[in-house]
Coordinates of N, CA and C and ligand atoms in Angstrom, one line a residue:
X12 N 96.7 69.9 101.0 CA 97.7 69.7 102.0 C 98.3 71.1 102.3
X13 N 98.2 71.2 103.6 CA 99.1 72.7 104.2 C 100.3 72.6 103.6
X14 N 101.0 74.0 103.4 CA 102.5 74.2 103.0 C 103.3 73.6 104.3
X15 N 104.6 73.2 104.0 CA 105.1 72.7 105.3 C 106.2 73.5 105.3
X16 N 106.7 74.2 104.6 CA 108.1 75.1 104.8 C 107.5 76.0 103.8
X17 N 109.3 76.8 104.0 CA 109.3 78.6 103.3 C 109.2 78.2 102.3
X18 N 109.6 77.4 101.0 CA 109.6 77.4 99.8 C 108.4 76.0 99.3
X19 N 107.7 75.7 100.3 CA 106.5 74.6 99.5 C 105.6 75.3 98.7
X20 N 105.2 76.5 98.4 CA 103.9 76.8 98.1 C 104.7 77.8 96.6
X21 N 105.8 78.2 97.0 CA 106.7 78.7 95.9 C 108.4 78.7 96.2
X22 N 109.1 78.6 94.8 CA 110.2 78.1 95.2 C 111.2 80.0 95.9
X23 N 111.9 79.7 96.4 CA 112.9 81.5 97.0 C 112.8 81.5 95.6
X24 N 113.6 83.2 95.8 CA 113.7 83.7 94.4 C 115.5 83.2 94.1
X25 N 116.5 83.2 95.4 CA 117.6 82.7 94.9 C 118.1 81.5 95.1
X26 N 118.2 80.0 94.5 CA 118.0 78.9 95.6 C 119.5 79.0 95.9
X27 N 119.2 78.5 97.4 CA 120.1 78.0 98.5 C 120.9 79.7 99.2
X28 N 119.9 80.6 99.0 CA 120.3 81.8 99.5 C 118.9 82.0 100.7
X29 N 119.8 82.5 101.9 CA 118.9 83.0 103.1 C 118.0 83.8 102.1
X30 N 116.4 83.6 102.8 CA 115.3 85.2 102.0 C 115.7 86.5 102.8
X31 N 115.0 86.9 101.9 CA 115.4 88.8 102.4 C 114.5 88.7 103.6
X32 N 114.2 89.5 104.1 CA 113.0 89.7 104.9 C 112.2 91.4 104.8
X33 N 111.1 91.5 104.6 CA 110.6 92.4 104.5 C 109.9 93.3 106.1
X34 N 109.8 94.4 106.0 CA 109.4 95.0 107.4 C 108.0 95.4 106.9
X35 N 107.1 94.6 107.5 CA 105.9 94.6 107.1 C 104.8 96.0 108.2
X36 N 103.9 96.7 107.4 CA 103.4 97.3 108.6 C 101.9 97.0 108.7
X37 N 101.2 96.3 107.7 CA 100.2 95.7 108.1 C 100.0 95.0 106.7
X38 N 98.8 94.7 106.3 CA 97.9 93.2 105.3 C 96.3 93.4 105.8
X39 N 96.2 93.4 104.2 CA 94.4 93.4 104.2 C 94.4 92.6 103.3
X40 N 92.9 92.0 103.8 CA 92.8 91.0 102.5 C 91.0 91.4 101.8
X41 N 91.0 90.9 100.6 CA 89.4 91.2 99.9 C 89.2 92.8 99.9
X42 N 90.3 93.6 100.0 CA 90.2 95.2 99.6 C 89.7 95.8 98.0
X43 N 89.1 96.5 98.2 CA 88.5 97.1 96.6 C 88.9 98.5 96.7
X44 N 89.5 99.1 97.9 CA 90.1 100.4 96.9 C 91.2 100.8 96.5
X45 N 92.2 99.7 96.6 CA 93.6 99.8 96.0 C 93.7 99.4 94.9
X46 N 93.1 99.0 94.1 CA 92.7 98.5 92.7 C 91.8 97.8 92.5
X47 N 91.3 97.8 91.1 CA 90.5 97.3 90.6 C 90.2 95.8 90.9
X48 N 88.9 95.1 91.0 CA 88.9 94.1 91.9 C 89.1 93.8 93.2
X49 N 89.0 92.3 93.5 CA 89.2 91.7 95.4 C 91.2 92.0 95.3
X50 N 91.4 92.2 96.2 CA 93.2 92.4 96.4 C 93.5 91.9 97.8
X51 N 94.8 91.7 97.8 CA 95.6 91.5 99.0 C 96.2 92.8 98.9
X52 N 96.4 93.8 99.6 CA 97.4 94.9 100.2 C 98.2 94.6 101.1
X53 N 99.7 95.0 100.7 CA 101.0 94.7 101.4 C 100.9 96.2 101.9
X54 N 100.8 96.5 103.1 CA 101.3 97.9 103.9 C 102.9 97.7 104.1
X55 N 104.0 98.1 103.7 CA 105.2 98.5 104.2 C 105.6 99.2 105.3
X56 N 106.4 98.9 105.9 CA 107.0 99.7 107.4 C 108.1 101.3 106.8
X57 N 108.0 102.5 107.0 CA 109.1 103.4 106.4 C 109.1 103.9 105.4
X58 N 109.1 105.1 105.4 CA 108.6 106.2 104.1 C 109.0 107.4 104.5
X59 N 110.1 107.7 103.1 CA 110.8 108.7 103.6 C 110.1 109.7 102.9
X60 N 109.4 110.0 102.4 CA 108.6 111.1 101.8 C 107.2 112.3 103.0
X61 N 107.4 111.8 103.8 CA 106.9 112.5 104.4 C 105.7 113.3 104.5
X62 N 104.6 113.1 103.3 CA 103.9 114.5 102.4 C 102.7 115.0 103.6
X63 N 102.9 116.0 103.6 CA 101.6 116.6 104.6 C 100.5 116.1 104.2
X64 N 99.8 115.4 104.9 CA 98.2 115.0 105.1 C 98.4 113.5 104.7
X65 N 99.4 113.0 104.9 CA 99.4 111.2 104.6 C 98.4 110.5 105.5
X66 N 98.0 109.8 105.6 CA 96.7 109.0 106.0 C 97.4 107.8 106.6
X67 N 98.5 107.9 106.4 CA 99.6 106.5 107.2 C 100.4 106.9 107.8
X68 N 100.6 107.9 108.6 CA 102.0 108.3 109.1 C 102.6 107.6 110.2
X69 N 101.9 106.5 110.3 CA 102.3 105.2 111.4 C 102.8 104.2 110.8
X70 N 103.6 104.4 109.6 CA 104.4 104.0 108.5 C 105.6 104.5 107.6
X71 N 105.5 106.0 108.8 CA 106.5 106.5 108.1 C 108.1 106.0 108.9
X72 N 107.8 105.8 110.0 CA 109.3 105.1 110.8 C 109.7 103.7 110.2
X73 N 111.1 103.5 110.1 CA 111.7 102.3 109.6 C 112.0 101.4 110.5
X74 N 111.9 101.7 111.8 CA 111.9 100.8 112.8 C 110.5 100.1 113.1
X75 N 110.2 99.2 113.9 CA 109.1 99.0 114.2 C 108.5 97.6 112.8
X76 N 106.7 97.4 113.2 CA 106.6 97.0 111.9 C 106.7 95.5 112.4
X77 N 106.1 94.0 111.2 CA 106.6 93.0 111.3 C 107.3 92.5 110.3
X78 N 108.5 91.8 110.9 CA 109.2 90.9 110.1 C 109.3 90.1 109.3
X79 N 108.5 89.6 108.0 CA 108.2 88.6 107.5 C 108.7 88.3 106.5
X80 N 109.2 87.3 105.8 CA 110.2 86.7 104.5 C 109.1 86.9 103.2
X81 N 109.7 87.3 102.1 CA 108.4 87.0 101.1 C 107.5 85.6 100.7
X82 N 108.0 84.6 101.0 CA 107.8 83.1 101.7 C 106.3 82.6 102.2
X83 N 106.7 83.7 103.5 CA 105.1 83.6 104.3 C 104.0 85.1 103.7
X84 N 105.0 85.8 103.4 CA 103.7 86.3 102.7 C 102.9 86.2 101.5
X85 N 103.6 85.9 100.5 CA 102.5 84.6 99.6 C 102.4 83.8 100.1
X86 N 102.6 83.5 100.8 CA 101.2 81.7 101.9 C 100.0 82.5 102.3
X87 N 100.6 83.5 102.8 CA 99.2 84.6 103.1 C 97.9 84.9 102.1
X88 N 98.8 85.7 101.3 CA 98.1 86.1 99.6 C 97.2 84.6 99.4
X89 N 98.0 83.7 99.2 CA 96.7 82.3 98.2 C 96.2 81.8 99.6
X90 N 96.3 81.9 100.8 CA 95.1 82.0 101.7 C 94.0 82.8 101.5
X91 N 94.1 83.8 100.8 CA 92.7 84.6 100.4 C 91.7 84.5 99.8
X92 N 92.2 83.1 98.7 CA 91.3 82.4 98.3 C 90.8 83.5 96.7
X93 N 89.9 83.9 97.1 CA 89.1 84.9 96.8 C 90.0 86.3 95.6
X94 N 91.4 86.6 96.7 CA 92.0 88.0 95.9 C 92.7 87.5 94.4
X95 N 92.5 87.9 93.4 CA 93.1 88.4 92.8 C 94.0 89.0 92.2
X96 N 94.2 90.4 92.6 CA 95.3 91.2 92.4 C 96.2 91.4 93.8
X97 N 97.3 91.9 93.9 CA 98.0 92.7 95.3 C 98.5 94.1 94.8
X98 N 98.2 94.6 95.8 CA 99.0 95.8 95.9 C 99.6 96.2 97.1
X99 N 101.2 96.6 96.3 CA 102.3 97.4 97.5 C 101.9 98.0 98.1
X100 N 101.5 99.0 99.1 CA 101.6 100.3 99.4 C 101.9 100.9 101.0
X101 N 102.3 101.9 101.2 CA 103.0 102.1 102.4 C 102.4 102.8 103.4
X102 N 103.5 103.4 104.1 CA 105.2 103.3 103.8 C 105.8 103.4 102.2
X103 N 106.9 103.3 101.6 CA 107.3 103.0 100.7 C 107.8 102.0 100.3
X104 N 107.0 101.7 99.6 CA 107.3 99.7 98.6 C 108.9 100.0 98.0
X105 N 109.5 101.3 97.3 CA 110.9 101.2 96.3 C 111.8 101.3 97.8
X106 N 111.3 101.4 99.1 CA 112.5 101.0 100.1 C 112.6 100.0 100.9
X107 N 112.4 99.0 100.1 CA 112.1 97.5 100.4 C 112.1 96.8 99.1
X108 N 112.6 97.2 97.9 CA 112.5 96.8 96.4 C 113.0 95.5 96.0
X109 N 114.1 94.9 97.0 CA 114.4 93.7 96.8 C 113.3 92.9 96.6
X110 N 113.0 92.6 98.4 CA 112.4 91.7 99.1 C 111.3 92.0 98.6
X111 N 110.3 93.1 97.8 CA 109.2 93.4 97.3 C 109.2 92.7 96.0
X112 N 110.5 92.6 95.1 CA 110.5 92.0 94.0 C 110.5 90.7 93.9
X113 N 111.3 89.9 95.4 CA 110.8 88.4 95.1 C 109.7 88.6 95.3
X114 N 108.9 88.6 96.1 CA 107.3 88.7 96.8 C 106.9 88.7 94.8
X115 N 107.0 89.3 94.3 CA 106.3 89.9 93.4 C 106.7 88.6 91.8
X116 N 107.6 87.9 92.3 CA 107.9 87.2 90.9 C 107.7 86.0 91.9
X117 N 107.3 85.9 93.0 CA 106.3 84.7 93.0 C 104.4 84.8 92.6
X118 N 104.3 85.9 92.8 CA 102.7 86.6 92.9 C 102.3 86.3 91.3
X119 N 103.2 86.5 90.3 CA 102.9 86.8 88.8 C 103.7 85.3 88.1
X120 N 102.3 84.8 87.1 CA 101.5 85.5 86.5 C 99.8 85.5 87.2
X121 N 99.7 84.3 88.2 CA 98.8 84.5 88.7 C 98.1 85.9 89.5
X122 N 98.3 86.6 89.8 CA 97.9 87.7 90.7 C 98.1 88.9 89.7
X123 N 97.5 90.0 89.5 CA 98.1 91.3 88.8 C 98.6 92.2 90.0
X124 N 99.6 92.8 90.4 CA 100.4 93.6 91.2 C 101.0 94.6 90.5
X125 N 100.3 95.7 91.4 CA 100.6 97.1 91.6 C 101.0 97.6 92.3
X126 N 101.3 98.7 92.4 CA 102.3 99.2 93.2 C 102.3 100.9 93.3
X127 N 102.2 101.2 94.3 CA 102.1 102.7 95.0 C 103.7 103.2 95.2
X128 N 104.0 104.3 94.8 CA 105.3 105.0 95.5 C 104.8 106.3 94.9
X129 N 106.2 106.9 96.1 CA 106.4 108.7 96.6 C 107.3 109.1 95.6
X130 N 107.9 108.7 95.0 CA 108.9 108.6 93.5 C 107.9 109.0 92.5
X131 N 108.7 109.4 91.4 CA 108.3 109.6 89.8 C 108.8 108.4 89.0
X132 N 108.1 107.7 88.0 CA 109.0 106.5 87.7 C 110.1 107.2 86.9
X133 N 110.0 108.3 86.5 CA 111.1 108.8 86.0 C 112.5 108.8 86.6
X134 N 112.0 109.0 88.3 CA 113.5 108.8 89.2 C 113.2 107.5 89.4
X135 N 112.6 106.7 89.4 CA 112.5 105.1 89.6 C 113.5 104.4 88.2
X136 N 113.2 105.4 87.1 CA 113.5 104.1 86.0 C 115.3 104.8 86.0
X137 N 115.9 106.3 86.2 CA 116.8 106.6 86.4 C 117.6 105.4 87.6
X138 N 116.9 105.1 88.5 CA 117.8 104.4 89.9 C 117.8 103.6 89.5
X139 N 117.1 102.9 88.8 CA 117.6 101.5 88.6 C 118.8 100.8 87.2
X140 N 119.2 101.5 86.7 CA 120.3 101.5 86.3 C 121.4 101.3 87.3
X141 N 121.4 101.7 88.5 CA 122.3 101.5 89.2 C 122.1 100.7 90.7
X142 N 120.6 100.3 90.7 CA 120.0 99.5 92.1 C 118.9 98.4 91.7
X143 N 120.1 97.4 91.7 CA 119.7 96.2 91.3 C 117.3 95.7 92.1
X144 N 118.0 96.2 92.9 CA 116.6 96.1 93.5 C 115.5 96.5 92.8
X145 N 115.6 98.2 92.4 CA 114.6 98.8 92.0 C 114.3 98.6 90.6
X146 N 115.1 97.9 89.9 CA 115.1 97.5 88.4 C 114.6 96.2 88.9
X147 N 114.3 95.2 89.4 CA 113.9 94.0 89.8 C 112.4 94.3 90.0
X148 N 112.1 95.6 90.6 CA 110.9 95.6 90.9 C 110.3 96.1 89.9
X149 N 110.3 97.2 89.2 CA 110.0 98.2 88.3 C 109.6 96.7 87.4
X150 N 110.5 95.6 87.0 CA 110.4 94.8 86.1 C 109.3 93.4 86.3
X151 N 109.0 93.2 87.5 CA 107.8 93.0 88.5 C 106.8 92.9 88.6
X152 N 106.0 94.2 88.2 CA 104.9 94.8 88.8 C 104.3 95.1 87.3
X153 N 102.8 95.4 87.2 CA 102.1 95.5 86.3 C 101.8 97.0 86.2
X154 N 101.2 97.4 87.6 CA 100.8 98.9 87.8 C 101.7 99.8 88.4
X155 N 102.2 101.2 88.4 CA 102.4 101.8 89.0 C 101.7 103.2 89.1
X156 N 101.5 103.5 90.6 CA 100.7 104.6 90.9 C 102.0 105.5 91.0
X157 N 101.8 106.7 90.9 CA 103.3 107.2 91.5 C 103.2 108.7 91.6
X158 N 104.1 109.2 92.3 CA 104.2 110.4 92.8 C 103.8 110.5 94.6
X159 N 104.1 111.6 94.5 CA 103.8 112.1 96.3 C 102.3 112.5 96.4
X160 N 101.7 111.9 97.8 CA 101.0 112.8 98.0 C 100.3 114.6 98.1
X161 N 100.1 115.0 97.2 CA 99.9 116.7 97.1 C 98.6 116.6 98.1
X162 N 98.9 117.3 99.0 CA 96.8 117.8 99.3 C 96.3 118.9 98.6
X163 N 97.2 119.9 98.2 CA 96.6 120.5 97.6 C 95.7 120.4 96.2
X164 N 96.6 119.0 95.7 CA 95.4 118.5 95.0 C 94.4 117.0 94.7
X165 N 94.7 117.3 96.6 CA 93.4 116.1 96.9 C 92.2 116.3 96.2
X166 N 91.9 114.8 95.6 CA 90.6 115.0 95.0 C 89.5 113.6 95.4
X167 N 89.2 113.9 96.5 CA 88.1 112.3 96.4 C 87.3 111.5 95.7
X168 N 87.2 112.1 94.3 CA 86.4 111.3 93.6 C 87.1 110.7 92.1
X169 N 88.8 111.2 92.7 CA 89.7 109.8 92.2 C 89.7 109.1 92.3
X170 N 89.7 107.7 91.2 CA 89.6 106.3 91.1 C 91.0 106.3 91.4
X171 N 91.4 105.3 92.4 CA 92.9 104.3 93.4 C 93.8 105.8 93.5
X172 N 93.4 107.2 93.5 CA 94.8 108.2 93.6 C 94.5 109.3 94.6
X173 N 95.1 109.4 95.7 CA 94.7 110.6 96.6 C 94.9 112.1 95.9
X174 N 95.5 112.0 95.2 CA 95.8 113.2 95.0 C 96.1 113.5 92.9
X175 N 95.6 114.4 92.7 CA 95.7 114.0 90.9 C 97.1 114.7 90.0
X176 N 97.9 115.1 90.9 CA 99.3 114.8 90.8 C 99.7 113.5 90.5
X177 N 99.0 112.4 91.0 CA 99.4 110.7 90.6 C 99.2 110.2 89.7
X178 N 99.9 109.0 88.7 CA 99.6 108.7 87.7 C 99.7 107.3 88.1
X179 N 98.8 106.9 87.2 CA 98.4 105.1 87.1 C 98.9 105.1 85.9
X180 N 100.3 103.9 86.0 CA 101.1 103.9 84.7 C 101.2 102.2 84.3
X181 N 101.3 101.9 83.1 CA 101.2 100.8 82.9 C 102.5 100.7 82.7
X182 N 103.3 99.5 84.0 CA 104.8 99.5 84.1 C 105.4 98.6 82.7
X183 N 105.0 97.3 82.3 CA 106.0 96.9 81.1 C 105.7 97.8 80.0
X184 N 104.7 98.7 79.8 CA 104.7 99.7 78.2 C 105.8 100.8 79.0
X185 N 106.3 101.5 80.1 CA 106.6 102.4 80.2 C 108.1 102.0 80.2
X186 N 108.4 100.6 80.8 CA 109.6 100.5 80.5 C 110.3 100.5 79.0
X187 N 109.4 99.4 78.3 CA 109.6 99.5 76.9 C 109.7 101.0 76.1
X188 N 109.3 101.9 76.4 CA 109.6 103.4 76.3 C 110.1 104.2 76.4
X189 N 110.4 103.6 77.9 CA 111.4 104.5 78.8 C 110.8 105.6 79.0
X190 N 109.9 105.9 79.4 CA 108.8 107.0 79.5 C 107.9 106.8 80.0
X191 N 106.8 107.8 81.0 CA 105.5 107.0 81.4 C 104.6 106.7 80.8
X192 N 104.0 105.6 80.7 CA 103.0 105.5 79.8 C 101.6 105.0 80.8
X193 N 100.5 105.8 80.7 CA 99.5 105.7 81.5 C 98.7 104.5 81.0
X194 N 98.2 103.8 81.9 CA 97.4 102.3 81.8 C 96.4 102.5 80.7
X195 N 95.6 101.6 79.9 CA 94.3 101.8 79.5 C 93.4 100.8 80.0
X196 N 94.1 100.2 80.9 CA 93.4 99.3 81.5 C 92.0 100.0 82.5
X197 N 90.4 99.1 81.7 CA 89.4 100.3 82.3 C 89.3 99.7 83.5
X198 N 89.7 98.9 84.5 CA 89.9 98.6 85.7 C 90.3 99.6 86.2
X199 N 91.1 100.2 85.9 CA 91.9 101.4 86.7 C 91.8 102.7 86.3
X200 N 91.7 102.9 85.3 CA 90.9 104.0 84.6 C 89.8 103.8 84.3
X201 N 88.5 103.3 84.2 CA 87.4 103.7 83.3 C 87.2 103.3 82.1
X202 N 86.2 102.9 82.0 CA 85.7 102.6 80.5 C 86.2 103.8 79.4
X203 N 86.6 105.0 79.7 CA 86.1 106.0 79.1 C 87.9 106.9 79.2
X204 N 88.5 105.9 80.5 CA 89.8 106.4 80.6 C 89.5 108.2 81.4
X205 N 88.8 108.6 81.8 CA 88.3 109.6 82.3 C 89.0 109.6 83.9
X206 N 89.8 108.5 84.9 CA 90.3 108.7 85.6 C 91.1 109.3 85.4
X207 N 92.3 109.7 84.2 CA 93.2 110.2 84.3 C 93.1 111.7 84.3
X208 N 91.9 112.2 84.1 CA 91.9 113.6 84.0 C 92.1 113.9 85.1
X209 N 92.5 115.4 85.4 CA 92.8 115.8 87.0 C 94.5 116.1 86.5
Ligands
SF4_23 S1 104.5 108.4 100.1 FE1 102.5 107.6 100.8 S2 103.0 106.7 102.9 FE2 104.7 108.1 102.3 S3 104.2 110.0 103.3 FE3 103.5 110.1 101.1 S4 101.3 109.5 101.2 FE4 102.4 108.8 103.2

């Protein structure tokens, strides 16, 4: 049976509160190079990082973009059938961290979700002490990629990272440490953990 409203397929994250709405900048579905396995990718609308040679810069404006509740976008996601994991990525997912976080505590445990930002989780796990949002998300998410795009040390034969300034961090060991702790998960690193070099 089709879903018939915003909360048939999962319940809001706050009941009997309006959903946030997210500024969407696009959706792929059955992607393999945002992580390991079939994925849904959430493109975000706005990104204030700006890094020379971004490959999305039609995501860097906060205006624009579509409108969608986290609601319909997991109706989307289990329409895929097929994906397994999602991943955030932009624009910037931690400026949209609310509405990313419900999206994301309806996705789990079913889906593994990751997550790309221009941040260090270092200033991610600092801000969220004080932004409800970004501690919602941080607490969310399985993967984080993180850091800014460098070109200068673009490397294309990085596994999911433009640039080897980025780390693939395993978000609940890093929290529990308070520190980053890099994945060993060989989906995202390698059998051999050899992505992380660089
Ligand atoms: S953080 Fe990502 S989307 Fe934003 S400018 Fe850098 S590479 Fe582009």
């Amino acid at each position: 049976m089709p879903p018939t409203g915003p909360s048939a397929s999962a319940p809001g994250p706050d009941a009997g509160k309006p959903e946030r709405v997210l500024r969407l900048a696009g959706f792929d579905r059955d992607d393999i190079v945002d992580g390991p396995g079939l994925r849904c990718v959430v493109f975000v609308q706005g990104c204030p990082h700006h890094c020379p040679g971004c490959q999305n810069p039609q995501t860097w404006a906060f205006e624009g973009g579509e409108e969608v509740t986290p609601s319909e976008l997991f109706r989307r996601i289990e329409d895929t059938v097929l994906d397994t994991g999602v991943t955030f990525s932009g624009g910037e997912p931690f400026a949209q961290a609310d509405a990313l976080a419900d999206l994301a505590r309806m996705l789990r445990p079913r889906y593994d979700v990751a997550c790309y930002t221009g941040y260090l989780f270092e200033a991610l796990l600092a801000k969220s002490e004080r932004d409800e949002g970004t501690r919602r998300l941080l607490e969310s998410i399985d993967i984080l990629v993180d850091g800014p795009f460098v070109e200068a040390r673009k490397d294309r034969m990085l596994l999911f990272r433009g640039s080897a300034n980025q780390r693939i961090l395993d978000v609940p060991a890093s929290l529990a440490a308070r520190a980053a702790v890099w994945t060993t998960d060989p989906g995202w690193v390698g059998e051999d953990g050899a992505a992380r070099a660089g």
